[in-house]
Amino acid sequence: MNSSSVIMVSAIAVAFIVIVIVLFSKLSKMQETVNSSLNNSIAQIQSSVNSSVAQSVSGSIDKLISSMGSIKEDYGQISNKLITLNEIS
C-alpha cells in the first residue's frame, strides 16, 4: 500500500469517527429530552392520581361523618322514647 492510500484510509476513518461522535452526541441530547418529558409526564400523572385519591378519601370521610350524625340522631330519638316509656311504666 502506498502512502496516498494510507492517508485516504486514515482520512475516511477520522471522518467516520467524527460522524459517529456527532451522532452519539445528538442521540444523548434526544435521550435527555425524552427523559425530561417522561419525568414531567410521570409527575403530572402522580399529581392527578394524588388529587383523585384525596378527593375520594375526602368524599368517603364526609359520607362517614354524615352517617355518624344520622346514627347520633337516631340514638337520641331512641333514648327519648325509652325515657318516655320508663316514665309511663
mmCIF file of N, CA and C in Angstrom:
data_model
loop_
_atom_site.group_PDB
_atom_site.id
_atom_site.type_symbol
_atom_site.label_atom_id
_atom_site.label_comp_id
_atom_site.label_asym_id
_atom_site.label_seq_id
_atom_site.Cartn_x
_atom_site.Cartn_y
_atom_site.Cartn_z
ATOM 1 N N MET A 1 0.837 -1.166 0.000
ATOM 2 C CA MET A 1 0.000 0.000 0.000
ATOM 3 C C MET A 1 0.888 1.237 0.000
ATOM 4 N N ASN A 2 0.554 2.164 -0.863
ATOM 5 C CA ASN A 2 1.379 3.379 -0.894
ATOM 6 C C ASN A 2 0.846 4.402 0.114
ATOM 7 N N SER A 3 1.600 5.459 0.277
ATOM 8 C CA SER A 3 1.292 6.440 1.325
ATOM 9 C C SER A 3 -0.013 7.187 1.049
ATOM 10 N N SER A 4 -0.356 7.413 -0.208
ATOM 11 C CA SER A 4 -1.608 8.126 -0.502
ATOM 12 C C SER A 4 -2.823 7.275 -0.114
ATOM 13 N N SER A 5 -2.717 5.959 -0.276
ATOM 14 C CA SER A 5 -3.808 5.067 0.134
ATOM 15 C C SER A 5 -3.962 5.073 1.651
ATOM 16 N N VAL A 6 -2.835 5.075 2.356
ATOM 17 C CA VAL A 6 -2.863 5.103 3.821
ATOM 18 C C VAL A 6 -3.499 6.407 4.301
ATOM 19 N N ILE A 7 -3.129 7.515 3.654
ATOM 20 C CA ILE A 7 -3.685 8.816 4.039
ATOM 21 C C ILE A 7 -5.191 8.843 3.772
ATOM 22 N N MET A 8 -5.612 8.296 2.635
ATOM 23 C CA MET A 8 -7.033 8.283 2.292
ATOM 24 C C MET A 8 -7.829 7.419 3.277
ATOM 25 N N VAL A 9 -7.311 6.243 3.606
ATOM 26 C CA VAL A 9 -7.986 5.361 4.566
ATOM 27 C C VAL A 9 -8.043 6.032 5.934
ATOM 28 N N SER A 10 -6.961 6.678 6.324
ATOM 29 C CA SER A 10 -6.927 7.383 7.616
ATOM 30 C C SER A 10 -7.942 8.520 7.633
ATOM 31 N N ALA A 11 -8.029 9.273 6.535
ATOM 32 C CA ALA A 11 -8.982 10.380 6.454
ATOM 33 C C ALA A 11 -10.418 9.864 6.536
ATOM 34 N N ILE A 12 -10.689 8.765 5.850
ATOM 35 C CA ILE A 12 -12.030 8.168 5.902
ATOM 36 C C ILE A 12 -12.344 7.693 7.323
ATOM 37 N N ALA A 13 -11.371 7.069 7.976
ATOM 38 C CA ALA A 13 -11.563 6.589 9.346
ATOM 39 C C ALA A 13 -11.832 7.753 10.300
ATOM 40 N N VAL A 14 -11.064 8.837 10.148
ATOM 41 C CA VAL A 14 -11.263 10.015 11.004
ATOM 42 C C VAL A 14 -12.647 10.617 10.759
ATOM 43 N N ALA A 15 -13.035 10.720 9.481
ATOM 44 C CA ALA A 15 -14.360 11.266 9.155
ATOM 45 C C ALA A 15 -15.458 10.387 9.755
ATOM 46 N N PHE A 16 -15.290 9.085 9.670
ATOM 47 C CA PHE A 16 -16.264 8.152 10.235
ATOM 48 C C PHE A 16 -16.363 8.323 11.753
ATOM 49 N N ILE A 17 -15.222 8.447 12.406
ATOM 50 C CA ILE A 17 -15.196 8.623 13.867
ATOM 51 C C ILE A 17 -15.881 9.933 14.256
ATOM 52 N N VAL A 18 -15.616 11.006 13.495
ATOM 53 C CA VAL A 18 -16.253 12.299 13.782
ATOM 54 C C VAL A 18 -17.768 12.191 13.617
ATOM 55 N N ILE A 19 -18.203 11.531 12.549
ATOM 56 C CA ILE A 19 -19.646 11.355 12.319
ATOM 57 C C ILE A 19 -20.275 10.556 13.459
ATOM 58 N N VAL A 20 -19.618 9.500 13.884
ATOM 59 C CA VAL A 20 -20.137 8.677 14.988
ATOM 60 C C VAL A 20 -20.234 9.499 16.271
ATOM 61 N N ILE A 21 -19.217 10.309 16.552
ATOM 62 C CA ILE A 21 -19.232 11.145 17.766
ATOM 63 C C ILE A 21 -20.383 12.146 17.708
ATOM 64 N N VAL A 22 -20.580 12.775 16.551
ATOM 65 C CA VAL A 22 -21.676 13.743 16.399
ATOM 66 C C VAL A 22 -23.025 13.052 16.576
ATOM 67 N N LEU A 23 -23.178 11.877 15.980
ATOM 68 C CA LEU A 23 -24.442 11.148 16.110
ATOM 69 C C LEU A 23 -24.708 10.746 17.558
ATOM 70 N N PHE A 24 -23.683 10.261 18.259
ATOM 71 C CA PHE A 24 -23.859 9.892 19.668
ATOM 72 C C PHE A 24 -24.200 11.115 20.513
ATOM 73 N N SER A 25 -23.610 12.250 20.183
ATOM 74 C CA SER A 25 -23.918 13.484 20.906
ATOM 75 C C SER A 25 -25.384 13.869 20.718
ATOM 76 N N LYS A 26 -25.858 13.803 19.466
ATOM 77 C CA LYS A 26 -27.261 14.121 19.194
ATOM 78 C C LYS A 26 -28.181 13.106 19.860
ATOM 79 N N LEU A 27 -27.793 11.851 19.836
ATOM 80 C CA LEU A 27 -28.587 10.803 20.478
ATOM 81 C C LEU A 27 -28.684 11.048 21.979
ATOM 82 N N SER A 28 -27.589 11.468 22.569
ATOM 83 C CA SER A 28 -27.577 11.766 24.001
ATOM 84 C C SER A 28 -28.521 12.923 24.319
ATOM 85 N N LYS A 29 -28.513 13.964 23.481
ATOM 86 C CA LYS A 29 -29.413 15.103 23.693
ATOM 87 C C LYS A 29 -30.869 14.675 23.544
ATOM 88 N N MET A 30 -31.140 13.826 22.547
ATOM 89 C CA MET A 30 -32.503 13.332 22.364
ATOM 90 C C MET A 30 -32.933 12.501 23.569
ATOM 91 N N GLN A 31 -32.028 11.693 24.100
ATOM 92 C CA GLN A 31 -32.342 10.877 25.266
ATOM 93 C C GLN A 31 -32.651 11.759 26.477
ATOM 94 N N GLU A 32 -31.894 12.831 26.657
ATOM 95 C CA GLU A 32 -32.155 13.762 27.757
ATOM 96 C C GLU A 32 -33.533 14.400 27.603
ATOM 97 N N THR A 33 -33.890 14.766 26.367
ATOM 98 C CA THR A 33 -35.201 15.361 26.110
ATOM 99 C C THR A 33 -36.314 14.369 26.427
ATOM 100 N N VAL A 34 -36.141 13.137 25.981
ATOM 101 C CA VAL A 34 -37.147 12.101 26.248
ATOM 102 C C VAL A 34 -37.264 11.851 27.747
ATOM 103 N N ASN A 35 -36.139 11.749 28.444
ATOM 104 C CA ASN A 35 -36.165 11.529 29.893
ATOM 105 C C ASN A 35 -36.876 12.673 30.604
ATOM 106 N N SER A 36 -36.582 13.892 30.204
ATOM 107 C CA SER A 36 -37.225 15.058 30.810
ATOM 108 C C SER A 36 -38.729 15.026 30.571
ATOM 109 N N SER A 37 -39.115 14.708 29.352
ATOM 110 C CA SER A 37 -40.535 14.632 29.015
ATOM 111 C C SER A 37 -41.230 13.539 29.819
ATOM 112 N N LEU A 38 -40.582 12.382 29.928
ATOM 113 C CA LEU A 38 -41.160 11.282 30.711
ATOM 114 C C LEU A 38 -41.289 11.661 32.181
ATOM 115 N N ASN A 39 -40.266 12.309 32.718
ATOM 116 C CA ASN A 39 -40.319 12.721 34.121
ATOM 117 C C ASN A 39 -41.462 13.704 34.357
ATOM 118 N N ASN A 40 -41.643 14.644 33.420
ATOM 119 C CA ASN A 40 -42.752 15.594 33.544
ATOM 120 C C ASN A 40 -44.097 14.878 33.470
ATOM 121 N N SER A 41 -44.206 13.927 32.547
ATOM 122 C CA SER A 41 -45.456 13.174 32.412
ATOM 123 C C SER A 41 -45.743 12.370 33.672
ATOM 124 N N ILE A 42 -44.718 11.725 34.208
ATOM 125 C CA ILE A 42 -44.887 10.936 35.432
ATOM 126 C C ILE A 42 -45.311 11.836 36.585
ATOM 127 N N ALA A 43 -44.703 13.007 36.685
ATOM 128 C CA ALA A 43 -45.062 13.946 37.757
ATOM 129 C C ALA A 43 -46.520 14.388 37.621
ATOM 130 N N GLN A 44 -46.961 14.653 36.389
ATOM 131 C CA GLN A 44 -48.352 15.055 36.177
ATOM 132 C C GLN A 44 -49.312 13.926 36.532
ATOM 133 N N ILE A 45 -48.955 12.703 36.153
ATOM 134 C CA ILE A 45 -49.802 11.547 36.469
ATOM 135 C C ILE A 45 -49.882 11.351 37.976
ATOM 136 N N GLN A 46 -48.731 11.444 38.665
ATOM 137 C CA GLN A 46 -48.727 11.290 40.120
ATOM 138 C C GLN A 46 -49.587 12.364 40.777
ATOM 139 N N SER A 47 -49.475 13.584 40.298
ATOM 140 C CA SER A 47 -50.269 14.679 40.857
ATOM 141 C C SER A 47 -51.757 14.425 40.647
ATOM 142 N N SER A 48 -52.107 13.976 39.458
ATOM 143 C CA SER A 48 -53.510 13.696 39.147
ATOM 144 C C SER A 48 -54.047 12.564 40.016
ATOM 145 N N VAL A 49 -53.254 11.499 40.155
ATOM 146 C CA VAL A 49 -53.675 10.359 40.983
ATOM 147 C C VAL A 49 -53.807 10.789 42.436
ATOM 148 N N ASN A 50 -52.826 11.546 42.930
ATOM 149 C CA ASN A 50 -52.886 12.009 44.318
ATOM 150 C C ASN A 50 -54.129 12.863 44.548
ATOM 151 N N SER A 51 -54.436 13.731 43.590
ATOM 152 C CA SER A 51 -55.616 14.586 43.710
ATOM 153 C C SER A 51 -56.892 13.746 43.716
ATOM 154 N N SER A 52 -56.967 12.767 42.829
ATOM 155 C CA SER A 52 -58.150 11.904 42.765
ATOM 156 C C SER A 52 -58.321 11.112 44.054
ATOM 157 N N VAL A 53 -57.219 10.573 44.554
ATOM 158 C CA VAL A 53 -57.281 9.805 45.799
ATOM 159 C C VAL A 53 -57.705 10.707 46.952
ATOM 160 N N ALA A 54 -57.149 11.909 47.009
ATOM 161 C CA ALA A 54 -57.502 12.842 48.082
ATOM 162 C C ALA A 54 -58.988 13.197 48.023
ATOM 163 N N GLN A 55 -59.506 13.431 46.818
ATOM 164 C CA GLN A 55 -60.927 13.753 46.681
ATOM 165 C C GLN A 55 -61.797 12.575 47.092
ATOM 166 N N SER A 56 -61.387 11.377 46.701
ATOM 167 C CA SER A 56 -62.146 10.177 47.051
ATOM 168 C C SER A 56 -62.168 9.961 48.558
ATOM 169 N N VAL A 57 -61.003 10.091 49.182
ATOM 170 C CA VAL A 57 -60.918 9.917 50.636
ATOM 171 C C VAL A 57 -61.742 10.988 51.339
ATOM 172 N N SER A 58 -61.642 12.212 50.866
ATOM 173 C CA SER A 58 -62.410 13.306 51.465
ATOM 174 C C SER A 58 -63.909 13.040 51.352
ATOM 175 N N GLY A 59 -64.342 12.577 50.187
ATOM 176 C CA GLY A 59 -65.759 12.248 50.000
ATOM 177 C C GLY A 59 -66.203 11.129 50.920
ATOM 178 N N SER A 60 -65.362 10.108 51.069
ATOM 179 C CA SER A 60 -65.695 8.989 51.958
ATOM 180 C C SER A 60 -65.784 9.447 53.407
ATOM 181 N N ILE A 61 -64.871 10.310 53.810
ATOM 182 C CA ILE A 61 -64.893 10.830 55.186
ATOM 183 C C ILE A 61 -66.158 11.663 55.409
ATOM 184 N N ASP A 62 -66.518 12.486 54.422
ATOM 185 C CA ASP A 62 -67.746 13.283 54.546
ATOM 186 C C ASP A 62 -68.971 12.381 54.698
ATOM 187 N N LYS A 63 -69.037 11.312 53.892
ATOM 188 C CA LYS A 63 -70.166 10.376 53.990
ATOM 189 C C LYS A 63 -70.190 9.699 55.354
ATOM 190 N N LEU A 64 -69.015 9.307 55.846
ATOM 191 C CA LEU A 64 -68.928 8.651 57.151
ATOM 192 C C LEU A 64 -69.391 9.587 58.263
ATOM 193 N N ILE A 65 -68.940 10.831 58.211
ATOM 194 C CA ILE A 65 -69.337 11.811 59.235
ATOM 195 C C ILE A 65 -70.842 12.060 59.165
ATOM 196 N N SER A 66 -71.373 12.138 57.954
ATOM 197 C CA SER A 66 -72.813 12.324 57.788
ATOM 198 C C SER A 66 -73.575 11.139 58.366
ATOM 199 N N SER A 67 -73.095 9.924 58.098
ATOM 200 C CA SER A 67 -73.736 8.724 58.645
ATOM 201 C C SER A 67 -73.676 8.717 60.161
ATOM 202 N N MET A 68 -72.548 9.130 60.713
ATOM 203 C CA MET A 68 -72.415 9.165 62.170
ATOM 204 C C MET A 68 -73.395 10.162 62.770
ATOM 205 N N GLY A 69 -73.591 11.294 62.099
ATOM 206 C CA GLY A 69 -74.566 12.275 62.573
ATOM 207 C C GLY A 69 -75.968 11.699 62.562
ATOM 208 N N SER A 70 -76.283 10.957 61.508
ATOM 209 C CA SER A 70 -77.597 10.326 61.398
ATOM 210 C C SER A 70 -77.786 9.283 62.496
ATOM 211 N N ILE A 71 -76.753 8.501 62.761
ATOM 212 C CA ILE A 71 -76.814 7.490 63.823
ATOM 213 C C ILE A 71 -77.009 8.170 65.174
ATOM 214 N N LYS A 72 -76.325 9.286 65.383
ATOM 215 C CA LYS A 72 -76.449 10.029 66.644
ATOM 216 C C LYS A 72 -77.883 10.529 66.823
ATOM 217 N N GLU A 73 -78.479 11.032 65.735
ATOM 218 C CA GLU A 73 -79.870 11.490 65.811
ATOM 219 C C GLU A 73 -80.801 10.330 66.128
ATOM 220 N N ASP A 74 -80.591 9.198 65.445
ATOM 221 C CA ASP A 74 -81.419 8.013 65.702
ATOM 222 C C ASP A 74 -81.286 7.569 67.154
ATOM 223 N N TYR A 75 -80.069 7.570 67.665
ATOM 224 C CA TYR A 75 -79.827 7.176 69.056
ATOM 225 C C TYR A 75 -80.539 8.135 70.006
ATOM 226 N N GLY A 76 -80.500 9.415 69.685
ATOM 227 C CA GLY A 76 -81.195 10.410 70.513
ATOM 228 C C GLY A 76 -82.694 10.170 70.537
ATOM 229 N N GLN A 77 -83.272 9.853 69.384
ATOM 230 C CA GLN A 77 -84.713 9.580 69.319
ATOM 231 C C GLN A 77 -85.066 8.325 70.112
ATOM 232 N N ILE A 78 -84.245 7.296 69.978
ATOM 233 C CA ILE A 78 -84.477 6.054 70.727
ATOM 234 C C ILE A 78 -84.383 6.324 72.224
ATOM 235 N N SER A 79 -83.396 7.095 72.628
ATOM 236 C CA SER A 79 -83.234 7.419 74.053
ATOM 237 C C SER A 79 -84.451 8.163 74.580
ATOM 238 N N ASN A 80 -84.932 9.120 73.803
ATOM 239 C CA ASN A 80 -86.122 9.870 74.228
ATOM 240 C C ASN A 80 -87.331 8.954 74.375
ATOM 241 N N LYS A 81 -87.507 8.033 73.444
ATOM 242 C CA LYS A 81 -88.639 7.101 73.516
ATOM 243 C C LYS A 81 -88.502 6.174 74.713
ATOM 244 N N LEU A 82 -87.277 5.720 75.013
ATOM 245 C CA LEU A 82 -87.066 4.858 76.180
ATOM 246 C C LEU A 82 -87.359 5.613 77.469
ATOM 247 N N ILE A 83 -86.943 6.862 77.520
ATOM 248 C CA ILE A 83 -87.220 7.678 78.713
ATOM 249 C C ILE A 83 -88.733 7.837 78.883
ATOM 250 N N THR A 84 -89.416 8.093 77.762
ATOM 251 C CA THR A 84 -90.873 8.231 77.816
ATOM 252 C C THR A 84 -91.515 6.934 78.288
ATOM 253 N N LEU A 85 -91.039 5.799 77.766
ATOM 254 C CA LEU A 85 -91.578 4.500 78.189
ATOM 255 C C LEU A 85 -91.328 4.261 79.672
ATOM 256 N N ASN A 86 -90.163 4.634 80.159
ATOM 257 C CA ASN A 86 -89.848 4.461 81.579
ATOM 258 C C ASN A 86 -90.751 5.332 82.435
ATOM 259 N N GLU A 87 -91.055 6.535 81.957
ATOM 260 C CA GLU A 87 -91.927 7.430 82.716
ATOM 261 C C GLU A 87 -93.353 6.889 82.762
ATOM 262 N N ILE A 88 -93.772 6.267 81.655
ATOM 263 C CA ILE A 88 -95.126 5.708 81.589
ATOM 264 C C ILE A 88 -95.240 4.504 82.527
ATOM 265 N N SER A 89 -94.171 3.686 82.568
ATOM 266 C CA SER A 89 -94.226 2.482 83.382
ATOM 267 C C SER A 89 -94.200 2.905 84.778
#
